[in-house]
XYZ file of C-alpha atoms in Angstrom:
676
model
C 0.000 0.000 0.000
C 2.939 2.359 0.555
C 4.012 1.839 -3.066
C 0.443 2.347 -4.261
C 0.168 5.523 -2.225
C 3.354 6.890 -3.803
C 2.116 5.883 -7.248
C -1.251 7.607 -6.800
C 0.406 10.730 -5.416
C 3.236 11.174 -7.893
C 2.228 9.353 -11.064
C -1.549 9.274 -11.461
C -2.125 12.025 -13.978
C -1.933 15.781 -14.377
C -4.782 16.440 -11.967
C -3.042 14.628 -9.120
C 0.255 16.357 -9.914
C -1.446 19.763 -10.022
C -3.127 19.041 -6.698
C 0.238 18.054 -5.209
C 1.961 21.207 -6.450
C -0.820 23.572 -5.401
C -1.023 21.988 -1.963
C 2.750 22.175 -1.551
C 2.769 25.826 -2.650
C -0.005 26.771 -0.213
C 1.736 24.961 2.638
C 4.998 26.694 1.670
C 3.393 30.123 2.031
C 2.052 29.245 5.464
C 5.313 27.697 6.646
C 7.412 30.641 5.413
C 5.144 33.126 7.215
C 5.095 31.008 10.353
C 8.885 30.706 10.379
C 9.096 34.477 9.983
C 6.830 35.032 12.990
C 8.772 32.556 15.116
C 12.070 34.120 14.048
C 10.871 37.635 14.853
C 9.664 36.510 18.263
C 12.972 34.751 18.993
C 14.929 37.857 17.982
C 12.704 39.982 20.212
C 13.310 37.684 23.186
C 17.029 37.396 22.500
C 17.361 41.147 22.232
C 15.433 41.647 25.464
C 17.816 39.324 27.296
C 20.947 41.191 26.211
C 23.202 42.908 28.708
C 22.033 46.478 29.278
C 25.368 48.241 29.664
C 23.659 51.648 29.521
C 21.746 50.745 32.712
C 24.988 50.972 34.720
C 24.656 53.219 37.758
C 27.893 54.816 38.926
C 28.880 56.671 42.089
C 29.853 60.335 42.491
C 33.460 60.980 41.492
C 35.668 61.301 44.629
C 37.684 64.459 45.134
C 40.850 62.475 44.581
C 40.548 60.212 41.574
C 40.726 56.504 42.529
C 43.327 54.188 41.020
C 40.794 51.620 39.822
C 37.577 51.603 37.804
C 36.793 54.271 35.243
C 35.032 57.575 34.739
C 31.783 57.180 32.864
C 29.454 59.713 31.211
C 26.522 58.020 29.506
C 24.275 60.256 27.410
C 22.144 60.212 24.285
C 22.241 62.382 21.204
C 20.055 62.634 18.117
C 20.520 62.736 14.380
C 17.501 63.236 12.112
C 15.174 61.623 14.634
C 17.493 58.671 15.373
C 18.865 58.185 18.867
C 22.633 57.933 19.316
C 23.856 56.159 22.469
C 27.038 57.934 23.579
C 29.484 56.767 26.235
C 32.413 59.002 27.195
C 34.843 56.908 29.236
C 38.279 57.181 30.819
C 40.208 54.342 32.492
C 41.531 55.075 36.003
C 43.873 52.107 36.163
C 44.525 48.599 34.889
C 41.593 46.209 34.850
C 38.976 48.878 34.173
C 35.659 47.244 33.128
C 35.059 47.109 29.382
C 31.586 47.659 27.835
C 30.294 44.824 25.636
C 31.156 44.824 21.959
C 34.846 45.823 22.313
C 37.935 44.125 23.726
C 39.508 47.111 25.498
C 38.583 50.682 26.358
C 39.316 53.329 23.708
C 42.432 55.379 24.541
C 42.088 59.133 24.962
C 41.496 60.702 21.566
C 40.048 57.558 19.978
C 36.586 56.030 19.754
C 34.623 52.961 18.664
C 31.413 53.406 16.671
C 28.658 50.996 15.754
C 28.691 49.916 12.084
C 25.582 51.973 11.351
C 27.077 55.107 12.944
C 30.393 54.504 11.192
C 28.546 54.434 7.869
C 26.808 57.705 8.738
C 30.060 59.388 9.732
C 31.543 58.423 6.379
C 28.735 60.041 4.398
C 27.433 62.972 6.469
C 29.280 66.338 6.534
C 31.361 66.686 9.693
C 29.637 69.900 10.793
C 26.338 67.981 10.943
C 27.558 64.930 12.897
C 31.243 63.969 13.008
C 32.428 67.129 14.769
C 30.441 66.092 17.854
C 32.811 63.219 18.542
C 36.436 64.112 19.328
C 39.208 61.817 18.165
C 39.720 59.099 15.586
C 37.673 55.949 15.005
C 39.813 52.884 15.727
C 37.196 50.173 15.299
C 33.538 49.221 15.429
C 31.343 48.001 18.287
C 30.475 44.327 17.991
C 27.095 42.654 18.165
C 27.117 42.018 21.977
C 27.073 45.771 22.599
C 24.232 46.582 20.220
C 20.501 45.897 20.158
C 20.393 45.624 16.396
C 22.234 46.218 13.154
C 20.836 49.716 12.788
C 21.672 51.003 16.280
C 23.733 54.184 16.487
C 26.237 53.958 19.365
C 29.707 55.268 20.189
C 32.344 54.765 22.914
C 34.675 57.796 23.178
C 37.987 57.700 25.072
C 39.197 60.592 27.267
C 41.827 61.283 29.881
C 40.507 61.184 33.471
C 41.216 64.917 33.837
C 39.191 65.747 30.733
C 36.169 63.654 31.653
C 36.185 64.778 35.284
C 35.440 68.318 34.114
C 32.219 67.305 32.340
C 29.060 67.552 34.503
C 27.244 64.279 35.030
C 30.375 62.115 35.034
C 30.258 59.153 37.445
C 32.758 56.676 38.876
C 32.078 53.116 37.686
C 33.749 49.967 39.006
C 31.505 47.371 37.343
C 29.188 47.372 34.346
C 25.591 46.212 34.632
C 25.205 42.698 33.209
C 21.437 42.247 33.613
C 18.957 42.855 30.774
C 16.868 45.995 30.543
C 13.498 45.233 32.134
C 11.898 48.095 30.218
C 12.090 46.060 27.006
C 10.085 43.231 28.584
C 7.363 45.451 30.005
C 4.019 43.640 30.466
C 2.393 45.880 27.882
C 5.016 45.099 25.253
C 4.896 41.383 25.914
C 1.137 41.408 25.633
C 1.239 43.390 22.393
C 3.704 40.969 20.850
C 1.722 37.998 22.143
C -1.425 39.292 20.462
C 0.494 39.838 17.241
C 1.932 36.330 17.278
C -1.435 34.693 17.935
C -3.156 36.876 15.354
C -0.694 35.720 12.685
C -0.072 32.113 13.713
C -3.718 31.063 13.888
C -4.724 31.999 10.319
C -1.487 30.469 9.015
C -2.367 27.189 10.700
C -5.816 27.427 9.115
C -4.150 27.947 5.735
C -1.985 24.850 6.184
C -4.977 22.773 7.258
C -7.067 24.083 4.349
C -4.368 23.401 1.784
C -4.024 19.778 2.868
C -7.774 19.344 2.271
C -7.502 20.544 -1.325
C -9.998 18.828 -3.635
C -11.151 16.620 -0.772
C -14.333 15.526 -2.553
C -12.464 14.201 -5.591
C -10.033 12.315 -3.394
C -12.875 10.823 -1.399
C -14.411 9.536 -4.625
C -11.125 7.820 -5.450
C -10.901 6.327 -2.000
C -14.468 5.065 -2.259
C -13.555 3.448 -5.592
C -10.636 1.697 -3.887
C -13.056 0.380 -1.281
C -15.280 -0.984 -4.055
C -12.398 -3.025 -5.489
C -11.475 -4.527 -2.139
C -9.463 -1.909 -0.292
C -9.796 -1.993 3.475
C -10.232 1.084 5.679
C -6.642 0.623 6.782
C -5.457 0.649 3.176
C -7.335 3.876 2.530
C -5.810 5.492 5.589
C -2.303 4.572 4.424
C -2.862 5.983 0.941
C -4.410 9.201 2.276
C -1.639 9.634 4.850
C 1.111 9.188 2.271
C -0.486 11.678 -0.122
C -1.000 14.285 2.583
C 2.454 13.881 4.127
C 4.314 14.076 0.814
C 2.619 17.302 -0.265
C 2.967 18.810 3.215
C 6.644 17.862 3.502
C 7.418 19.335 0.093
C 5.574 22.497 1.119
C 7.400 22.691 4.454
C 10.771 22.270 2.758
C 9.923 24.895 0.138
C 8.623 27.267 2.825
C 11.885 26.877 4.760
C 13.882 27.781 1.641
C 11.663 30.824 1.025
C 12.165 31.994 4.608
C 15.955 31.644 4.353
C 15.935 33.696 1.147
C 13.904 36.563 2.623
C 15.510 36.515 6.083
C 18.074 39.257 5.262
C 15.285 41.595 4.163
C 13.212 40.667 7.211
C 16.140 41.473 9.514
C 16.312 45.004 8.150
C 12.571 45.609 8.134
C 12.341 46.609 11.824
C 8.739 45.370 12.087
C 8.573 46.069 15.836
C 10.857 49.094 15.856
C 14.206 47.285 16.127
C 16.467 46.244 13.266
C 17.696 42.871 14.487
C 20.885 41.079 13.541
C 20.292 38.364 10.981
C 21.878 35.740 13.248
C 19.282 36.524 15.924
C 16.397 36.319 13.466
C 15.931 32.570 13.536
C 13.115 30.226 14.564
C 15.851 28.027 16.137
C 16.372 24.351 15.384
C 13.169 23.525 17.263
C 11.186 25.773 14.940
C 12.663 24.218 11.821
C 12.043 20.722 13.177
C 8.448 21.611 14.040
C 7.832 22.750 10.472
C 9.532 19.837 8.715
C 8.076 17.196 11.035
C 5.013 18.737 12.643
C 3.387 20.072 9.475
C 3.397 16.685 7.650
C 2.036 15.005 10.768
C -0.706 17.628 11.069
C -1.508 17.142 7.379
C -1.805 13.391 7.886
C -4.198 13.924 10.793
C -6.293 16.315 8.700
C -6.418 13.760 5.892
C -7.521 10.992 8.242
C -10.236 13.189 9.729
C -11.508 13.944 6.230
C -12.037 10.231 5.605
C -14.719 9.842 8.252
C -17.468 9.822 5.592
C -15.710 7.123 3.541
C -15.289 4.717 6.432
C -19.008 3.868 6.752
C -19.175 1.837 3.566
C -17.673 1.790 0.082
C -20.766 3.658 -1.120
C -20.651 6.223 1.636
C -19.497 9.033 -0.637
C -22.016 8.582 -3.425
C -24.906 8.191 -1.016
C -24.169 11.082 1.283
C -26.885 13.700 1.637
C -26.471 17.419 1.097
C -25.226 18.890 4.383
C -27.612 21.078 6.338
C -27.068 24.818 6.084
C -25.194 26.420 8.999
C -27.338 27.759 11.836
C -26.927 30.662 14.221
C -25.792 28.210 16.904
C -22.343 28.527 15.350
C -22.153 31.947 16.997
C -22.095 30.322 20.437
C -18.372 29.542 20.240
C -17.621 33.123 19.198
C -19.727 34.590 22.009
C -18.092 32.288 24.569
C -14.644 33.242 23.287
C -15.397 36.947 23.582
C -16.784 36.440 27.081
C -13.708 34.520 28.220
C -11.469 37.139 26.646
C -13.213 40.036 28.389
C -13.132 38.136 31.687
C -9.421 37.474 31.203
C -8.824 41.163 30.599
C -10.600 41.983 33.852
C -8.139 39.706 35.669
C -5.069 40.958 33.813
C -2.494 43.076 35.603
C 0.927 44.374 34.627
C 2.417 41.510 36.644
C 0.416 38.798 34.864
C 1.682 39.994 31.407
C -1.756 39.450 29.891
C -1.753 35.677 30.378
C -5.383 35.437 31.665
C -6.640 36.882 28.363
C -4.804 34.455 26.066
C -7.335 31.579 26.327
C -10.161 33.931 25.426
C -8.203 35.302 22.480
C -7.609 31.795 21.150
C -11.268 30.833 21.687
C -12.357 33.988 19.870
C -10.264 33.048 16.849
C -11.670 29.530 16.889
C -15.148 31.008 17.222
C -14.554 33.132 14.116
C -13.658 29.991 12.179
C -16.735 28.114 13.438
C -19.064 31.063 12.906
C -17.578 31.816 9.482
C -20.000 29.626 7.458
C -23.058 31.154 9.138
C -21.746 34.695 8.675
C -20.962 33.888 5.054
C -24.427 32.472 4.484
C -26.087 35.557 5.946
C -23.895 37.851 3.886
C -24.627 35.790 0.780
C -28.351 36.256 1.327
C -27.842 39.963 1.696
C -25.806 40.048 -1.520
C -28.380 38.124 -3.266
C -30.743 40.921 -2.389
C 3.061 74.857 4.275
C 6.393 73.329 5.605
C 6.888 73.551 9.383
C 10.230 74.470 11.049
C 11.810 72.264 13.730
C 12.136 73.616 17.256
C 15.263 72.271 18.944
C 15.721 72.109 22.666
C 19.304 72.342 23.803
C 20.233 72.247 27.492
C 23.192 74.392 28.370
C 23.325 75.411 32.043
C 26.091 77.994 31.538
C 27.160 81.122 33.426
C 25.977 84.436 31.970
C 29.123 85.259 29.945
C 29.514 81.715 28.552
C 25.804 81.602 27.815
C 25.924 84.785 25.747
C 28.923 83.379 23.869
C 26.944 80.207 23.107
C 23.970 82.235 21.890
C 26.222 84.254 19.570
C 27.763 81.079 18.156
C 24.400 79.520 17.338
C 23.103 82.766 15.858
C 26.086 82.762 13.478
C 24.858 79.502 11.882
C 22.823 80.381 8.755
C 19.170 79.452 9.100
C 19.179 79.238 12.934
C 17.365 81.597 15.320
C 18.017 81.391 19.079
C 15.473 81.956 21.859
C 17.177 81.580 25.267
C 15.640 80.682 28.624
C 17.509 81.980 31.672
C 17.958 80.324 35.065
C 16.216 82.009 38.018
C 16.302 79.161 40.533
C 19.990 79.240 41.579
C 19.731 75.561 42.490
C 16.401 75.853 44.302
C 13.356 73.706 43.597
C 11.145 74.059 41.682
C 13.355 75.310 38.904
C 12.250 78.620 37.400
C 13.354 80.249 34.174
C 12.847 83.654 32.596
C 12.011 84.074 28.939
C 11.530 86.988 26.594
C 7.945 87.593 25.482
C 9.198 88.792 22.082
C 11.004 85.470 21.643
C 7.839 83.528 22.435
C 5.922 85.535 19.829
C 8.643 84.829 17.268
C 8.665 81.090 17.983
C 4.895 80.800 17.796
C 2.826 77.979 19.212
C 4.496 77.983 22.640
C 2.166 80.447 24.319
C 1.829 84.216 24.629
C 2.540 86.629 27.479
C -0.015 89.091 28.796
C -0.119 92.392 26.837
C 2.649 94.815 27.801
C 4.937 92.154 29.313
C 8.643 92.230 28.330
C 9.682 88.990 30.047
C 7.986 86.397 32.269
C 8.893 83.653 34.738
C 7.870 80.038 34.145
C 8.569 76.660 35.709
C 10.974 74.861 33.387
C 9.484 71.348 33.844
C 6.934 72.060 31.115
C 9.706 72.690 28.586
C 10.584 69.015 28.459
C 7.064 67.648 28.089
C 5.709 66.569 24.732
C 5.419 69.244 22.091
C 3.227 71.912 23.743
C 1.292 72.328 20.495
C 0.106 68.721 20.761
C 0.053 68.413 24.521
C -1.831 71.708 25.072
C 0.840 72.795 27.591
C 2.262 76.141 26.391
C 5.481 77.324 28.007
C 4.051 80.764 28.782
C 0.531 82.109 29.221
C -1.285 85.310 30.100
C -1.033 84.364 33.790
C 2.774 83.966 33.803
C 4.319 86.438 36.312
C 6.461 89.250 34.950
C 10.267 89.400 35.194
C 11.718 92.927 35.240
C 15.465 92.251 35.517
C 18.176 92.127 32.837
C 17.959 88.725 31.126
C 21.508 88.804 29.755
C 23.016 88.894 33.261
C 21.346 85.588 34.221
C 22.871 82.117 33.779
C 21.722 80.408 30.613
C 19.454 77.455 31.414
C 18.184 76.300 28.012
C 18.100 77.456 24.421
C 15.258 77.003 21.975
C 16.510 77.048 18.400
C 14.320 77.423 15.335
C 15.885 76.086 12.134
C 14.946 76.204 8.479
C 16.170 72.783 7.310
C 17.280 69.339 8.561
C 20.906 70.171 7.699
C 20.770 73.335 9.810
C 19.210 71.314 12.637
C 22.167 68.924 12.655
C 24.720 71.779 12.458
C 23.129 73.391 15.503
C 23.023 70.064 17.298
C 26.717 69.508 16.540
C 27.587 72.997 17.785
C 25.717 72.371 21.026
C 27.355 68.963 21.506
C 30.810 70.546 21.202
C 30.229 73.820 23.055
C 27.681 72.884 25.750
C 28.406 70.195 28.374
C 26.511 66.942 27.829
C 23.963 65.711 30.325
C 23.666 62.189 31.659
C 20.933 60.276 29.814
C 20.574 57.578 32.481
C 17.324 56.082 31.234
C 18.087 55.781 27.537
C 16.368 58.907 26.454
C 13.499 59.626 28.825
C 15.347 62.260 30.881
C 16.359 65.722 29.622
C 19.132 65.390 27.050
C 20.934 67.845 24.784
C 19.609 68.933 21.449
C 16.248 67.236 21.191
C 13.371 68.609 19.148
C 9.819 68.631 20.410
C 8.982 66.133 17.681
C 11.710 63.762 18.898
C 10.447 64.082 22.454
C 6.987 63.135 21.277
C 8.435 60.288 19.215
C 10.178 58.815 22.270
C 7.061 58.997 24.391
C 4.910 57.364 21.732
C 7.437 54.648 20.833
C 5.438 51.941 22.607
C 2.223 52.906 20.865
C 4.041 53.029 17.531
C 5.441 49.540 18.075
C 1.989 48.265 19.049
C 0.553 49.776 15.866
C 3.261 48.125 13.748
C 2.467 44.741 15.259
C -1.244 45.296 14.645
C -0.686 46.462 11.069
C 1.608 43.519 10.312
C -0.952 41.128 11.774
C -3.745 42.694 9.703
C -1.762 42.559 6.470
C -0.492 39.006 6.986
C -3.905 37.778 8.078
C -5.560 39.158 4.951
C -2.858 37.708 2.708
C -3.220 34.334 4.426
C -6.991 34.634 4.062
C -6.555 35.217 0.344
C -4.250 32.205 0.043
C -6.725 30.061 1.983
C -9.548 31.198 -0.268
C -7.412 30.579 -3.343
C -6.812 27.025 -2.175
C -10.499 26.599 -1.381
C -11.546 28.104 -4.715
C -9.076 25.927 -6.607
C -10.230 22.845 -4.766
C -13.866 23.801 -5.290
C -13.287 24.178 -9.027
C -11.771 20.720 -9.203
C -14.593 19.255 -7.137
C -17.230 20.932 -9.357
C -15.574 20.364 -12.685
C -18.576 18.383 -13.941
C -21.342 20.976 -13.242
C -19.203 23.918 -14.399
C -18.315 22.127 -17.622
C -21.956 21.230 -18.253
C -22.977 24.851 -17.651
C -20.405 26.061 -20.147
C -21.294 23.609 -22.911
C -24.942 24.498 -22.389
C -24.205 28.144 -23.192
C -23.071 29.832 -19.961
C -20.203 32.279 -20.743
C -16.928 31.911 -18.878
C -17.369 35.477 -17.596
C -20.545 34.446 -15.778
C -18.834 31.461 -14.199
C -15.907 33.707 -13.191
C -18.253 36.156 -11.483
C -19.832 33.266 -9.576
C -16.415 32.143 -8.340
C -15.344 35.685 -7.395
C -18.594 36.334 -5.525
C -18.190 33.085 -3.628
C -14.743 34.237 -2.507
C -15.522 37.926 -1.974
C -18.501 37.431 0.326
C -16.717 35.432 3.056
C -13.543 37.510 2.790
C -15.339 40.851 3.113
C -17.637 39.584 5.864
C -14.840 38.031 7.905
C -12.701 41.160 7.478
C -15.383 43.497 8.824
C -16.355 41.262 11.743
C -12.779 40.353 12.699
C -11.559 43.960 12.413
C -14.331 45.214 14.672
C -13.707 42.513 17.273
C -9.927 42.919 17.090
C -9.957 46.673 17.549
C -12.469 46.595 20.380
C -10.582 43.903 22.307
C -7.085 45.262 21.722
C -8.192 48.765 22.661
C -9.562 47.377 25.915
C -6.275 45.596 26.555
C -4.327 48.745 25.699
C -6.285 50.867 28.150
C -5.652 48.341 30.929
C -1.978 47.597 30.310
C -0.344 50.573 28.605
C 1.844 52.775 30.844
C 0.170 55.925 32.074
C 0.557 58.735 29.581
C 1.002 56.506 26.522
C -0.937 57.826 23.551
C -3.863 55.666 22.429
C -3.317 54.311 18.891
C -5.924 55.544 16.442
C -7.197 53.940 13.256
C -5.663 56.435 10.886
C -4.792 56.482 7.220
C -2.061 53.852 7.598
C -4.501 51.326 9.050
C -7.007 51.702 6.245
C -4.232 51.726 3.655
C -2.879 48.423 4.929
C -6.381 46.990 5.094
C -6.946 48.046 1.494
C -3.611 46.670 0.300
C -4.265 43.410 2.115
C -7.712 43.041 0.576
C -6.430 43.869 -2.902
C -3.611 41.355 -2.491
C -6.057 38.713 -1.256
C -8.403 39.272 -4.202
C -5.399 39.243 -6.513
C -4.419 35.827 -5.237
C -7.996 34.612 -5.732
C -8.049 35.988 -9.284
C -5.059 33.803 -10.117
C -7.335 30.760 -9.914
C -9.676 31.988 -12.673
C -7.537 30.811 -15.623
C -7.948 27.308 -14.207
C -11.715 27.677 -14.634
C -11.380 28.495 -18.353
C -8.994 25.615 -19.055
C -10.763 22.862 -17.166
C -14.216 23.690 -18.584
C -13.082 23.953 -22.199
C -15.252 21.673 -24.416
C -12.120 20.101 -25.899
C -11.097 18.759 -22.491
C -14.400 17.244 -21.416
C -13.687 14.005 -19.622
C -15.297 12.731 -16.417
C -13.848 9.899 -14.390
């Protein structure tokens, strides 16, 4: 029977060969997508478990420099919206700890840069970037010190005397070796978990659907084998061999496809991080699961499909037309939604969303079960001006040095300076004075009361999100007046308005060289030099942006998988109904009419499932977001990008379905009429 099964699968005519190839191709698509999801998730976990060297907390520098350890000034900088991790370091003696990614500390006057930053330094004018970093590049930072291939990072060597003069410098004797817990926040885990489930489930449905291709025709063959003496066991062997061969070929082809696209996937930064290609892997367990698990699952699906043939050899020809789906199919969907909502009510930041996972899985299963009823109901219905950047640069300089800094920035073409002066003298809360004329010139940051020359404000609001978006202007009509001479005050902060991205980077470089850097201790959430309001907003909305990317990727992949599943179903349905379609055509029905029938059959369930699933998905994920997102995180909105991706996904799905229409014309041609 094994030989017979191989013969029937590989050498029993063009129809069997076409079925084998189509099934293998459909399985390959599902396996390639599934490997990509598993690889992305592995890279995300691997990246989250990396040593967070920037989390190192040092001690105040003693009055007399110690003979061991190192001086450490960790800060962040920006270039065209990208964050640059900067570490200024000076060894105090032999055995000083070395950050990951290099073998020894850079000597004074030298530095190591990440490959991405090194490439930028080689192409960008020095006055926009390179002049910020003193010294000569002597090498690149290796993979252990970076979160991804696109990360911008630099280690700069100094003498202890030089670095000790820079505010914010700390004494470090050991470098943090633990991972950054911020990366594995409960919200982020939950978001990625939803994305993985949302993609994996439809892919598994695709694989199961593809292995059931042309099931009716195969069942007729199996029934014929029963009529000539085949036992139920013989039929099971033949069906298992056929299913496993096509599934194994598809799994192998899907693995090859994944390996070919992995370099592009590594650079895609689907969840906001450009991973290293070596990290983007489903691991050996993932490969084994695809090459072994998929054929086994296909064999099980084939055996389940034989339940109607096992009754008797005539079971297939005598079967009755199945009853139409009833509204009871909605029960599973309602139960799934109820369990999901209950799980959300029990979810906390500590439980990382685990109580909601069973409900999410049940909801997806419920959508599959309720799909025929929803399709039937839908079928019945069918039957009837450029903006300038504002740059924040923290200075904290005495009056004379501050005026010198202001003059230097003003000398850069295209830059206008609006200083804020320190009134607090170290007291809390910090207060600054600002010119009312400057605020009018900047625009959008508030207005003083009429007749005011200068006002006092609390400087905390300066480092919030862009006041235009956050509705928190720096000054207002209620701000108290300041009557002193502004130029005699220490310079606290400068606002710089620029006319182009190049000017922005020149100003940022000037500030990095001429104003002391500040410690960036929490990777960008504390005040740092030279950050625009837009970049501040970008940092604060990074989590929401990542969540949106996961959701968009899930939507697009799900629709593509849905199209592939429908293409397989349509192709199988055409093969199963070759006889009636051929008879309709020879009796005068145009091919265009038959094509419209096939398209309508595919369009109704796809459109219906898309609307229902999108509504359920957004409602449930929004509920989860409101419960788990950190306070202050912006709520993701369904904007133009969402609808664009939905539209592209639907067009791609219908495009895949349309590829099956040439098969309809060929198989119903009068010259090829032949019924087994």
